Coordinates of C-alpha atoms in Angstrom, one line a residue:
Chain E
X26 CA -143.2 -256.1 -104.6
X27 CA -142.0 -256.7 -101.2
X28 CA -145.2 -255.6 -99.6
X29 CA -147.3 -257.9 -101.7
X30 CA -145.0 -260.8 -101.0
X31 CA -145.2 -260.2 -97.3
X32 CA -148.9 -259.9 -97.4
X33 CA -149.1 -263.1 -99.4
X34 CA -146.8 -264.9 -96.8
X35 CA -148.9 -263.7 -93.9
X36 CA -152.1 -264.8 -95.6
X37 CA -150.8 -268.3 -96.4
X38 CA -149.4 -268.8 -92.9
X39 CA -152.7 -267.7 -91.5
X40 CA -154.7 -270.0 -93.7
X41 CA -152.4 -273.0 -92.9
X42 CA -152.8 -272.4 -89.2
X43 CA -156.6 -272.2 -89.6
X44 CA -156.6 -275.3 -91.7
X45 CA -154.4 -277.3 -89.4
X46 CA -155.8 -276.2 -86.1
X47 CA -159.4 -275.8 -86.8
X48 CA -160.6 -277.3 -90.1
X49 CA -159.0 -280.7 -90.0
X50 CA -160.0 -281.5 -86.4
X51 CA -163.5 -280.4 -87.3
X52 CA -163.7 -282.9 -90.1
X53 CA -162.8 -285.7 -87.7
X54 CA -164.9 -284.4 -84.8
X55 CA -161.8 -284.0 -82.7
X56 CA -161.0 -281.1 -80.4
X57 CA -157.5 -279.8 -79.8
X58 CA -158.4 -278.1 -76.6
X59 CA -157.6 -274.5 -77.7
X60 CA -161.1 -273.3 -77.0
X61 CA -161.1 -274.9 -73.6
X62 CA -158.1 -272.9 -72.6
X63 CA -159.7 -269.8 -74.0
X64 CA -162.8 -270.4 -72.0
X65 CA -160.8 -270.9 -68.8
X66 CA -159.0 -267.6 -69.2
X67 CA -162.3 -265.9 -70.0
X68 CA -164.0 -267.2 -66.9
X69 CA -161.1 -266.2 -64.7
X70 CA -161.1 -262.7 -66.2
X71 CA -164.9 -262.3 -65.7
X72 CA -164.7 -263.4 -62.1
X73 CA -162.0 -260.9 -61.4
X74 CA -164.1 -258.2 -63.1
X75 CA -167.1 -259.0 -61.0
X76 CA -165.2 -258.8 -57.8
X77 CA -163.8 -255.4 -58.8
X78 CA -167.2 -254.1 -59.7
X79 CA -168.7 -255.2 -56.4
X80 CA -165.9 -253.6 -54.5
X81 CA -166.1 -250.4 -56.5
X82 CA -169.9 -249.7 -56.6
X83 CA -171.5 -248.1 -53.6
X84 CA -174.4 -250.1 -52.2
X85 CA -177.4 -247.7 -52.8
X86 CA -176.7 -247.0 -56.4
X87 CA -176.0 -250.7 -56.8
X88 CA -176.6 -252.9 -59.8
X89 CA -180.1 -253.4 -61.0
X90 CA -181.6 -256.6 -59.8
X91 CA -182.2 -259.3 -62.4
X92 CA -185.5 -259.2 -64.3
X93 CA -186.7 -262.4 -62.8
X94 CA -187.1 -260.9 -59.3
X95 CA -189.7 -258.4 -60.6
X96 CA -190.3 -254.7 -59.9
X97 CA -193.5 -255.0 -57.9
X98 CA -194.8 -257.1 -55.1
X99 CA -197.4 -259.2 -56.7
X100 CA -200.5 -260.7 -55.1
X101 CA -201.3 -263.6 -57.4
X102 CA -204.8 -264.4 -55.9
X103 CA -207.3 -265.5 -58.5
X104 CA -210.3 -263.4 -59.5
X105 CA -212.6 -265.0 -57.0
X106 CA -210.5 -264.3 -54.0
X107 CA -209.5 -260.8 -55.2
X108 CA -213.1 -259.9 -55.5
X109 CA -213.8 -261.2 -52.0
X110 CA -216.9 -263.2 -52.7
X111 CA -218.4 -266.5 -53.4
X112 CA -220.0 -267.6 -56.6
X113 CA -223.3 -265.9 -57.4
X114 CA -222.6 -262.7 -55.4
X115 CA -223.8 -259.4 -56.7
X116 CA -221.9 -256.8 -58.5
X117 CA -220.4 -254.2 -56.3
X118 CA -218.9 -250.8 -57.2
X119 CA -215.7 -252.0 -55.5
X120 CA -215.2 -254.7 -58.1
X121 CA -213.4 -252.0 -60.2
X122 CA -210.7 -251.9 -57.5
X123 CA -209.5 -255.4 -58.3
X124 CA -209.5 -254.9 -62.1
X125 CA -207.8 -251.5 -61.9
X126 CA -205.1 -252.8 -59.6
X127 CA -204.5 -255.8 -61.9
X128 CA -204.5 -253.4 -64.9
X129 CA -201.9 -251.0 -63.4
X130 CA -199.8 -253.9 -62.3
X131 CA -199.7 -255.1 -65.9
X132 CA -198.7 -251.7 -67.0
X133 CA -195.8 -251.5 -64.6
X134 CA -194.6 -255.0 -65.3
X135 CA -196.0 -257.8 -67.4
X136 CA -194.8 -261.3 -68.1
X137 CA -194.6 -261.0 -71.8
X138 CA -193.1 -257.7 -72.9
X139 CA -189.9 -258.4 -70.9
X140 CA -189.4 -261.7 -72.8
X141 CA -188.9 -259.9 -76.1
X142 CA -185.8 -258.0 -75.0
X143 CA -182.5 -259.4 -73.8
X144 CA -182.2 -260.8 -70.4
X145 CA -180.6 -258.4 -67.8
X146 CA -177.4 -259.7 -66.3
X147 CA -176.7 -259.5 -62.6
X148 CA -173.1 -258.8 -63.1
X149 CA -171.3 -257.1 -65.9
X150 CA -169.5 -259.3 -68.4
X151 CA -167.2 -256.6 -69.9
X152 CA -169.4 -256.0 -72.9
X153 CA -170.9 -252.5 -73.0
X154 CA -174.0 -253.8 -74.8
X155 CA -175.2 -255.7 -71.8
X156 CA -175.0 -253.2 -69.0
X157 CA -177.4 -250.3 -69.0
X158 CA -175.9 -248.9 -65.9
X159 CA -172.4 -248.6 -67.3
X160 CA -170.3 -246.4 -65.0
X161 CA -166.6 -245.8 -64.5
X162 CA -165.3 -247.9 -61.7
X163 CA -161.5 -248.0 -61.8
X164 CA -158.7 -247.6 -64.2
X165 CA -157.8 -251.3 -64.2
X166 CA -161.3 -252.3 -65.1
X167 CA -161.5 -249.9 -68.0
X168 CA -158.1 -251.1 -69.2
X169 CA -159.3 -254.7 -69.2
X170 CA -162.4 -253.6 -71.0
X171 CA -160.3 -251.8 -73.7
X172 CA -158.1 -254.9 -74.0
X173 CA -161.3 -256.9 -74.4
X174 CA -162.6 -254.7 -77.1
X175 CA -159.3 -255.0 -79.0
X176 CA -159.2 -258.8 -78.6
X177 CA -162.7 -259.2 -79.7
X178 CA -162.7 -256.9 -82.7
X179 CA -159.2 -257.3 -84.0
X180 CA -158.3 -260.9 -83.2
X181 CA -161.5 -262.8 -82.8
X182 CA -163.7 -261.1 -85.4
X183 CA -161.4 -261.7 -88.4
X184 CA -160.8 -265.3 -87.4
X185 CA -164.5 -265.9 -86.9
X186 CA -165.5 -264.3 -90.2
X187 CA -162.9 -266.4 -92.0
X188 CA -164.2 -269.5 -90.5
X189 CA -167.8 -268.6 -91.2
X190 CA -166.9 -267.9 -94.8
X191 CA -165.1 -271.2 -95.2
X192 CA -167.8 -273.1 -93.4
X193 CA -170.6 -271.8 -95.6
X194 CA -168.7 -272.2 -98.8
X195 CA -167.8 -275.8 -97.9
X196 CA -171.4 -276.5 -97.1
X197 CA -172.7 -275.2 -100.5
X198 CA -169.9 -276.8 -102.5
X199 CA -170.0 -280.0 -100.6
X200 CA -173.7 -280.5 -100.7
X201 CA -173.9 -279.7 -104.4
X202 CA -171.1 -282.3 -105.1
X203 CA -172.8 -284.9 -103.0
X204 CA -176.1 -284.1 -104.7
X205 CA -174.6 -285.3 -108.0
X206 CA -174.3 -288.9 -106.7
X207 CA -177.1 -291.4 -107.2
X208 CA -179.2 -292.2 -104.1
X209 CA -177.3 -294.7 -102.0
X210 CA -176.1 -295.3 -98.5
X211 CA -172.8 -293.8 -99.6
X212 CA -174.5 -290.6 -100.5
X213 CA -176.2 -290.4 -97.1
X214 CA -173.0 -291.0 -95.3
X215 CA -171.2 -288.4 -97.3
X216 CA -174.0 -285.9 -96.9
X217 CA -173.9 -286.4 -93.1
X218 CA -170.2 -285.9 -93.1
X219 CA -170.4 -282.7 -95.1
X220 CA -173.2 -281.4 -92.9
X221 CA -171.5 -282.2 -89.6
X222 CA -168.1 -280.8 -90.7
X223 CA -169.5 -277.5 -91.9
X224 CA -171.6 -277.1 -88.8
X225 CA -168.7 -277.8 -86.5
X226 CA -166.7 -275.2 -88.4
X227 CA -169.5 -272.7 -88.1
X228 CA -169.8 -273.3 -84.4
X229 CA -166.2 -272.6 -84.0
X230 CA -166.8 -269.5 -86.0
X231 CA -168.9 -268.4 -83.0
X232 CA -166.6 -269.8 -80.3
X233 CA -169.4 -272.0 -79.3
X234 CA -169.1 -274.4 -76.4
X235 CA -172.0 -276.8 -76.3
X236 CA -172.7 -279.4 -73.7
X237 CA -175.0 -282.2 -74.9
X238 CA -176.8 -284.1 -72.1
X239 CA -178.6 -287.4 -72.4
X240 CA -177.3 -288.3 -75.8
X241 CA -179.2 -291.6 -75.6
X242 CA -182.4 -289.7 -76.4
X243 CA -181.1 -288.1 -79.5
X244 CA -184.0 -287.8 -82.0
X245 CA -184.4 -290.9 -84.3
X246 CA -185.3 -291.1 -87.9
X247 CA -189.0 -290.8 -88.6
X248 CA -189.6 -288.6 -85.6
X249 CA -190.1 -284.9 -85.0
X250 CA -187.7 -282.9 -82.9
X251 CA -189.2 -279.8 -81.1
X252 CA -187.1 -277.3 -79.2
X253 CA -187.5 -273.8 -77.7
X254 CA -186.4 -271.0 -80.0
X255 CA -184.0 -268.2 -79.1
X256 CA -182.1 -267.4 -82.3
X257 CA -181.3 -268.8 -85.7
X258 CA -178.2 -270.3 -84.1
X259 CA -180.4 -272.9 -82.4
X260 CA -180.4 -274.7 -85.7
X261 CA -176.6 -274.7 -85.9
X262 CA -176.4 -276.0 -82.3
X263 CA -178.6 -278.9 -82.9
X264 CA -177.2 -279.9 -86.3
X265 CA -173.7 -280.1 -84.9
X266 CA -174.7 -283.2 -83.1
X267 CA -176.9 -284.9 -85.5
X268 CA -178.6 -284.5 -88.9
X269 CA -182.1 -283.1 -89.2
X270 CA -184.4 -282.3 -92.0
X271 CA -185.3 -278.6 -91.7
X272 CA -188.7 -277.2 -92.3
X273 CA -189.2 -273.7 -93.4
X274 CA -189.9 -271.1 -96.1
X275 CA -187.7 -270.7 -99.1
X276 CA -185.8 -267.4 -98.8
X277 CA -183.9 -265.4 -101.4
X278 CA -180.3 -264.4 -101.3
X279 CA -177.6 -266.2 -99.4
X280 CA -180.1 -268.2 -97.4
X281 CA -181.8 -269.3 -100.6
X282 CA -178.5 -270.6 -102.0
X283 CA -177.8 -272.5 -98.9
X284 CA -181.3 -274.0 -98.8
X285 CA -181.2 -275.1 -102.5
X286 CA -177.8 -276.7 -102.0
X287 CA -178.7 -278.5 -98.9
X288 CA -181.8 -280.1 -100.3
X289 CA -179.8 -281.7 -103.1
X290 CA -177.8 -283.8 -100.6
X291 CA -180.7 -284.8 -98.3
X292 CA -184.4 -284.2 -98.3
X293 CA -185.3 -281.1 -96.3
X294 CA -188.8 -279.7 -96.5
X295 CA -188.8 -276.2 -97.9
X296 CA -192.1 -274.5 -98.7
X297 CA -192.8 -271.6 -101.0
X298 CA -194.3 -268.6 -99.2
X299 CA -197.8 -269.3 -100.8
X300 CA -197.7 -272.9 -99.7
X301 CA -197.1 -272.0 -96.1
X302 CA -200.6 -270.5 -95.8
X303 CA -202.2 -273.8 -96.6
X304 CA -202.1 -275.7 -93.4
X305 CA -203.4 -278.9 -94.8
X306 CA -200.7 -279.0 -97.5
X307 CA -198.0 -278.4 -94.8
X308 CA -199.3 -281.1 -92.6
X309 CA -199.6 -283.5 -95.5
X310 CA -196.1 -283.1 -96.6
X311 CA -194.7 -283.4 -93.1
X312 CA -196.8 -286.6 -92.6
X313 CA -195.3 -288.0 -95.8
X314 CA -191.8 -287.2 -94.6
X315 CA -192.0 -288.9 -91.3
X316 CA -193.8 -291.9 -92.8
X317 CA -190.6 -292.7 -94.6
X318 CA -188.5 -294.2 -91.8
X319 CA -185.3 -293.6 -93.7
X320 CA -185.6 -289.9 -93.8
X321 CA -184.0 -287.7 -91.1
X322 CA -186.1 -286.4 -88.2
X323 CA -187.8 -283.1 -88.7
X324 CA -186.7 -280.1 -86.7
X325 CA -189.5 -277.7 -85.7
X326 CA -189.6 -274.7 -83.3
X327 CA -193.3 -274.5 -82.3
X328 CA -193.1 -271.1 -80.6
X329 CA -192.9 -269.6 -84.0
X330 CA -190.7 -266.7 -83.0
X331 CA -187.5 -266.0 -81.0
X332 CA -187.9 -265.6 -77.2
X333 CA -185.2 -264.3 -74.9
X334 CA -184.4 -267.7 -73.4
X335 CA -185.8 -267.0 -69.9
X336 CA -189.1 -268.6 -70.7
X337 CA -191.0 -270.9 -73.0
X338 CA -194.1 -269.5 -74.6
X339 CA -197.1 -271.1 -76.2
X340 CA -196.4 -274.0 -78.6
X341 CA -198.4 -273.8 -81.7
X342 CA -200.5 -276.9 -82.1
X343 CA -199.8 -277.5 -85.8
X344 CA -196.6 -279.5 -85.2
X345 CA -198.4 -281.7 -82.7
X346 CA -201.2 -282.7 -85.1
X347 CA -199.0 -284.5 -87.5
X348 CA -198.7 -287.6 -85.4
X349 CA -195.5 -289.5 -84.9
X350 CA -193.1 -289.4 -82.0
X351 CA -192.0 -286.1 -80.6
X352 CA -188.5 -285.8 -79.3
X353 CA -188.3 -282.7 -77.1
X354 CA -185.0 -280.8 -76.7
X355 CA -184.3 -278.0 -74.3
X356 CA -181.7 -275.4 -75.2
X357 CA -180.4 -273.0 -72.6
X358 CA -177.8 -270.4 -73.3
X359 CA -175.4 -269.0 -70.7
X360 CA -175.9 -265.2 -71.0
X361 CA -172.6 -264.5 -69.2
X362 CA -170.5 -265.0 -72.3
X363 CA -172.7 -263.6 -75.0
X364 CA -176.3 -262.9 -75.6
X365 CA -177.7 -265.2 -78.2
X366 CA -181.2 -263.8 -78.4
X367 CA -182.2 -262.3 -81.8
X368 CA -184.4 -259.3 -81.3
X369 CA -185.6 -259.1 -84.8
X370 CA -187.2 -255.7 -84.4
X371 CA -184.0 -254.2 -83.2
X372 CA -181.3 -255.9 -85.3
X373 CA -181.4 -257.4 -88.7
X374 CA -179.6 -260.6 -89.5
X375 CA -176.3 -259.1 -90.5
X376 CA -175.9 -256.9 -87.4
X377 CA -177.1 -259.8 -85.3
X378 CA -174.3 -262.1 -86.7
X379 CA -171.8 -259.3 -86.1
X380 CA -172.8 -259.0 -82.5
X381 CA -172.5 -262.8 -82.2
X382 CA -169.1 -262.8 -83.6
X383 CA -167.9 -260.0 -81.3
X384 CA -169.2 -261.6 -78.1
X385 CA -166.9 -263.6 -76.0
X386 CA -168.4 -266.9 -76.8
X387 CA -171.7 -268.8 -77.1
X388 CA -172.1 -271.3 -74.3
X389 CA -175.1 -273.4 -74.0
X390 CA -176.6 -276.6 -72.7
X391 CA -178.7 -279.0 -74.8
X392 CA -180.8 -281.6 -73.1
X393 CA -182.3 -284.4 -75.1
X394 CA -185.4 -285.7 -73.5
X395 CA -187.3 -289.0 -73.7
X396 CA -189.7 -289.2 -76.7
X397 CA -193.3 -288.4 -76.1
X398 CA -196.5 -289.4 -78.0
X399 CA -200.0 -288.2 -77.9
X400 CA -202.1 -290.1 -75.4
X401 CA -205.6 -291.3 -75.7
X402 CA -208.2 -288.5 -75.3
X403 CA -205.6 -285.8 -75.4
X404 CA -206.0 -283.2 -78.1
X405 CA -203.2 -281.4 -79.9
X406 CA -203.3 -278.3 -77.6
X407 CA -203.0 -280.4 -74.4
X408 CA -200.2 -282.4 -75.9
X409 CA -198.4 -279.3 -76.9
X410 CA -198.7 -277.9 -73.4
X411 CA -197.4 -281.1 -71.9
X412 CA -194.3 -281.0 -74.1
X413 CA -193.9 -277.4 -73.4
X414 CA -193.9 -278.0 -69.6
X415 CA -191.4 -280.8 -70.0
X416 CA -189.0 -278.6 -71.9
X417 CA -189.5 -275.7 -69.5
X418 CA -188.7 -277.8 -66.5
X419 CA -185.7 -279.4 -68.0
X420 CA -184.1 -276.1 -69.2
X421 CA -185.0 -274.2 -66.0
X422 CA -187.2 -271.8 -67.9
X423 CA -190.4 -270.1 -66.8
X424 CA -193.5 -271.4 -68.6
X425 CA -195.9 -268.9 -70.0
X426 CA -199.3 -269.5 -71.6
X427 CA -199.0 -266.4 -73.8
X428 CA -198.4 -266.6 -77.6
X429 CA -195.0 -265.5 -78.9
X430 CA -196.9 -263.8 -81.6
X431 CA -197.7 -261.0 -79.1
X432 CA -194.3 -259.6 -80.2
X433 CA -196.0 -258.2 -83.2
X434 CA -199.7 -258.5 -82.9
X435 CA -202.4 -257.7 -80.3
X436 CA -203.8 -260.4 -78.1
X437 CA -206.7 -262.3 -79.5
X438 CA -210.1 -261.3 -78.4
X439 CA -210.8 -264.9 -77.3
X440 CA -208.6 -264.4 -74.3
X441 CA -210.5 -261.3 -73.2
X442 CA -213.8 -263.1 -73.7
X443 CA -212.5 -265.8 -71.3
X444 CA -211.8 -263.2 -68.6
X445 CA -215.3 -261.7 -69.2
X446 CA -216.8 -265.1 -68.9
X447 CA -215.1 -265.8 -65.6
X448 CA -216.3 -262.5 -64.2
X449 CA -219.8 -263.0 -65.5
X450 CA -220.0 -266.4 -63.9
X451 CA -219.4 -264.8 -60.6
X452 CA -222.1 -262.2 -61.1
X453 CA -225.0 -264.3 -62.3
X454 CA -224.1 -267.7 -61.2
X455 CA -223.8 -270.8 -63.3
X456 CA -226.1 -270.2 -66.3
X457 CA -229.1 -269.2 -64.3
X458 CA -231.0 -266.9 -66.6
Chain I
X18 CA -182.0 -228.3 -55.9
X19 CA -184.3 -230.1 -58.3
X20 CA -183.3 -233.6 -59.2
X21 CA -182.9 -234.1 -62.9
X22 CA -182.8 -237.1 -65.0
X23 CA -180.9 -236.5 -68.1
X24 CA -181.1 -239.0 -70.8
X25 CA -180.8 -239.2 -74.5
X26 CA -184.1 -237.7 -75.4
X27 CA -185.2 -235.2 -72.8
X28 CA -184.7 -233.9 -69.4
X29 CA -187.5 -234.3 -66.9
X30 CA -187.9 -232.3 -63.7
X31 CA -188.3 -235.2 -61.3
X32 CA -188.5 -233.5 -58.0
X33 CA -192.3 -233.5 -57.5
X34 CA -192.6 -236.8 -59.4
X35 CA -190.0 -238.3 -57.1
X36 CA -192.1 -237.5 -54.1
X37 CA -195.1 -239.0 -55.8
X38 CA -193.4 -242.4 -55.9
X39 CA -191.1 -242.5 -52.9
X40 CA -187.6 -242.4 -54.2
X41 CA -185.5 -242.1 -57.3
X42 CA -184.7 -245.9 -57.6
X43 CA -188.4 -246.6 -58.2
X44 CA -188.6 -243.7 -60.6
X45 CA -185.7 -245.1 -62.6
X46 CA -187.3 -248.5 -62.9
X47 CA -190.5 -246.9 -64.1
X48 CA -188.6 -244.8 -66.5
X49 CA -187.0 -247.9 -68.0
X50 CA -190.4 -249.5 -68.2
X51 CA -191.8 -246.4 -70.0
X52 CA -189.0 -246.7 -72.5
X53 CA -189.6 -250.4 -73.0
X54 CA -193.3 -249.8 -73.7
X55 CA -192.5 -247.0 -76.1
X56 CA -191.9 -249.3 -79.0
X57 CA -191.0 -246.8 -81.7
X58 CA -188.9 -244.6 -79.3
X59 CA -191.2 -241.7 -79.8
X60 CA -190.7 -240.3 -76.3
X61 CA -194.3 -240.6 -75.4
X62 CA -196.9 -243.4 -75.2
X63 CA -200.0 -243.7 -77.3
X64 CA -203.1 -245.9 -76.8
X65 CA -201.6 -248.6 -79.0
X66 CA -198.5 -249.0 -76.9
X67 CA -200.6 -249.7 -73.8
X68 CA -203.0 -252.0 -75.8
X69 CA -200.0 -254.2 -76.7
X70 CA -199.7 -255.3 -73.1
X71 CA -201.4 -258.7 -73.2
X72 CA -202.4 -258.8 -69.6
X73 CA -204.0 -255.3 -69.9
X74 CA -205.8 -256.1 -73.1
X75 CA -207.6 -259.1 -71.5
X76 CA -208.5 -257.1 -68.4
X77 CA -212.3 -256.4 -68.5
X78 CA -211.7 -252.8 -67.6
X79 CA -208.6 -252.5 -69.8
X80 CA -210.0 -249.8 -72.1
X81 CA -211.2 -247.6 -69.2
X82 CA -207.8 -247.9 -67.5
X83 CA -206.1 -246.9 -70.7
X84 CA -208.5 -244.0 -71.0
X85 CA -207.4 -242.7 -67.6
X86 CA -203.9 -242.0 -69.1
X87 CA -205.4 -239.9 -71.9
X88 CA -207.7 -237.4 -70.3
X89 CA -209.3 -234.5 -72.2
X90 CA -209.0 -236.2 -75.5
X91 CA -205.2 -236.3 -75.4
X92 CA -203.5 -238.8 -77.8
X93 CA -200.2 -238.9 -76.1
X94 CA -198.9 -239.4 -72.5
X95 CA -195.4 -238.4 -71.6
X96 CA -193.4 -239.8 -68.7
X97 CA -194.6 -237.3 -66.0
X98 CA -198.2 -238.0 -67.0
X99 CA -197.5 -241.7 -66.9
X100 CA -196.1 -241.4 -63.4
X101 CA -199.0 -239.2 -62.2
X102 CA -201.5 -242.0 -62.9
X103 CA -199.3 -244.7 -61.3
X104 CA -198.8 -242.5 -58.3
X105 CA -202.4 -243.1 -57.3
X106 CA -201.4 -246.7 -56.5
X107 CA -198.5 -245.9 -54.2
X108 CA -199.1 -247.5 -50.8
X109 CA -200.0 -245.0 -48.0
X110 CA -197.2 -245.0 -45.6
X111 CA -197.7 -243.9 -42.0
X112 CA -195.0 -241.3 -41.9
X113 CA -196.7 -239.5 -44.8
X114 CA -199.9 -238.5 -43.0
X115 CA -198.2 -237.2 -39.9
X116 CA -195.8 -234.8 -41.6
X117 CA -198.0 -233.6 -44.3
X118 CA -198.4 -229.8 -44.6
X119 CA -202.2 -229.2 -44.6
X120 CA -201.7 -226.2 -47.0
X121 CA -200.3 -228.5 -49.7
X122 CA -202.7 -230.3 -52.1
X123 CA -203.6 -233.8 -51.1
X124 CA -201.1 -236.4 -52.3
X125 CA -202.3 -238.5 -55.3
X126 CA -202.2 -241.7 -53.3
X127 CA -204.6 -240.5 -50.5
X128 CA -207.7 -242.5 -49.9
X129 CA -209.8 -239.7 -51.5
X130 CA -207.8 -239.7 -54.7
X131 CA -207.7 -243.4 -55.0
X132 CA -211.5 -243.4 -54.8
X133 CA -211.6 -240.6 -57.3
X134 CA -209.5 -242.7 -59.7
X135 CA -212.0 -245.5 -59.6
X136 CA -215.0 -243.2 -59.7
X137 CA -213.6 -241.8 -63.0
X138 CA -213.4 -245.3 -64.4
X139 CA -217.2 -245.3 -64.2
X140 CA -217.9 -241.7 -64.9
X141 CA -217.5 -241.8 -68.7
X142 CA -218.2 -238.1 -69.4
X143 CA -216.4 -236.8 -66.3
X144 CA -219.3 -234.7 -65.2
X145 CA -219.0 -235.8 -61.5
X146 CA -221.9 -238.2 -61.6
X147 CA -222.3 -241.8 -62.7
X148 CA -225.5 -241.9 -64.5
X149 CA -227.5 -245.1 -65.0
X150 CA -226.6 -245.1 -68.6
X151 CA -222.9 -244.8 -67.9
X152 CA -223.1 -247.6 -65.3
X153 CA -224.7 -249.8 -67.9
X154 CA -222.0 -249.1 -70.5
X155 CA -219.2 -249.8 -68.1
X156 CA -220.8 -253.0 -66.9
X157 CA -221.2 -254.1 -70.5
X158 CA -217.5 -253.6 -71.0
X159 CA -216.8 -255.8 -68.0
X160 CA -219.0 -258.7 -69.0
X161 CA -218.9 -258.6 -72.8
X162 CA -221.6 -260.7 -74.4
X163 CA -221.9 -263.1 -71.5
X164 CA -224.8 -261.4 -69.8
X165 CA -228.2 -260.5 -71.2
X166 CA -229.5 -257.0 -71.4
X167 CA -232.3 -257.6 -68.8
X168 CA -229.8 -259.0 -66.3
X169 CA -227.5 -256.1 -66.8
X170 CA -230.3 -253.6 -66.4
X171 CA -231.4 -255.2 -63.2
X172 CA -227.9 -255.2 -61.8
X173 CA -227.5 -251.5 -62.8
X174 CA -230.8 -250.5 -61.2
X175 CA -230.0 -252.2 -58.0
X176 CA -226.5 -250.7 -57.7
X177 CA -227.6 -247.2 -58.5
X178 CA -230.5 -247.5 -56.1
X179 CA -228.3 -248.7 -53.2
X180 CA -225.8 -245.9 -53.6
X181 CA -228.1 -243.0 -54.6
X182 CA -229.1 -241.0 -51.6
X183 CA -230.6 -237.9 -53.0
X184 CA -232.7 -239.7 -55.5
X185 CA -231.4 -238.0 -58.6
X186 CA -231.0 -241.4 -60.4
X187 CA -227.2 -241.0 -60.5
X188 CA -224.3 -241.6 -58.1
X189 CA -222.3 -238.6 -57.2
X190 CA -218.7 -238.8 -55.9
X191 CA -219.9 -238.2 -52.3
X192 CA -222.5 -240.9 -52.6
X193 CA -219.8 -243.2 -54.1
X194 CA -217.4 -242.6 -51.2
X195 CA -220.1 -243.0 -48.7
X196 CA -221.1 -246.4 -50.0
X197 CA -217.5 -247.6 -49.8
X198 CA -216.5 -246.0 -46.5
X199 CA -216.0 -249.3 -44.8
X200 CA -213.8 -250.7 -47.5
X201 CA -210.0 -251.1 -47.0
X202 CA -209.0 -249.0 -50.0
X203 CA -205.3 -248.8 -49.1
X204 CA -204.7 -252.5 -49.4
X205 CA -206.9 -253.1 -52.5
X206 CA -205.5 -250.1 -54.4
X207 CA -201.8 -250.2 -53.7
X208 CA -198.9 -251.5 -55.7
X209 CA -195.7 -251.8 -53.8
X210 CA -192.5 -251.3 -55.8
X211 CA -189.7 -253.5 -54.5
X212 CA -186.5 -251.8 -53.5

């Protein structure tokens, strides 16, 4: 009897603390400053750890340089210069040198494959998962690491799981309740309140620290918001600061329940799997949505897949054919505190969330950018590239023309044909037959 | 004392391979790259793993380069085999040529071996000669559908005629090297791995 009473008391104290310190402030959008203190302590600890590592590691076996520097010295001269000739020159046996060198360079290091795995860190952040060259340095460092593991798994993880649970339940219950009301401005206001509160709770469930820049450009109703994609958490990060209408496939399971509940409170655009294949249907429904100026802005990730937040890959043109105003948003995570990238081939959703909840924190910057519209004489692809460049520049990311779909599929033959065309032009001149 | 790289899957005797590449740091980097390309963690690479590299798949000679990793009908290439091909592209350093023991076989990154690598890109059946037919096929790989059959045949005829000295209608390795004797192979066929 005593044991059960004690457990009951502990549980109720725990829940009251959580309620008072986290849930209530979330509802009002107020912060008590606890997470700021946590972050300060964390930063100091990581700085100390970095100094100790640098002192401890001998120089030759040193830390691997960051992936952005590159393994090989590259000569980025275009095909014409590399083949040392002018237009209309003849084929030489030595042409194969250029192509074989380029080919071998690609084998040693290519721009795309490295984007589908987590970014390498220059200095260790006390998480074994990020350092491939983990080696013993000193007793003190190992002790701090062990302490870190204890803190993360025994203190932070239960707290975060509790919060996540509460957040999601509140979302489902709240939106279902709000959905019962007749359509009115009260309903919209309540639905916004529910969404924002639950999102804030969920963000605290990840110890997220988000900095929003240029809030004056926040996406407006009747527009389309596009952003670079790193993980499913992107959605959470954006919806904490504003309400959006999501676009996506109807899932089963927990996701499905959340989706069905959300759509009762405010109109999201969920598609059946079969409907997704029909591009005209998708475009039509999206057009209808943005035509209604009272509806929330649509949130779309044009890359179509998760990239590791060091670069922005090709934006699929579908979102840019709908018309309407595009509000670009750049999201950049700070990998020092936790790696937010979802490598879907390596981790499923549950183990990904577990990794998120046992990281130190999720720290990111969100930049809202001035709205853009398609100009005269610009087609969807050019417009998509223009938006992509803007986002890459703002977020400090590299820009790549490659398709994120290369994660799973081979490159399209059209790209190879382009290379062959370039080469052929050099051999036989401009269409002289 | 042979250097060994022990890792989860297998041990590799790296001493000769180390010399091929100039140091264990470069070797380690290439090993991580090998692991990254090996998508299903098989311990070896297959053609598909290399074809997944976008920049290689769009290379006009991409298929021939991939072929060079799988000689003699092999379907797999392990890490030493991977390194052996890459070693052809190691820059030729000055101190190498002076100290080399003439009794040892020529290093893979010598001028001769670099030329042999490219020769084998053209020599489809590896018989030591590039026939007119082989030249035509490789050229077709490089230009795709962009060039007509007649144009391609005239280019092939001209190339073979220029290089062929003994009039047998094919280009042997010696004729190949002779036609390229003035070319700066070292610069065009070297990939420098950053320290």
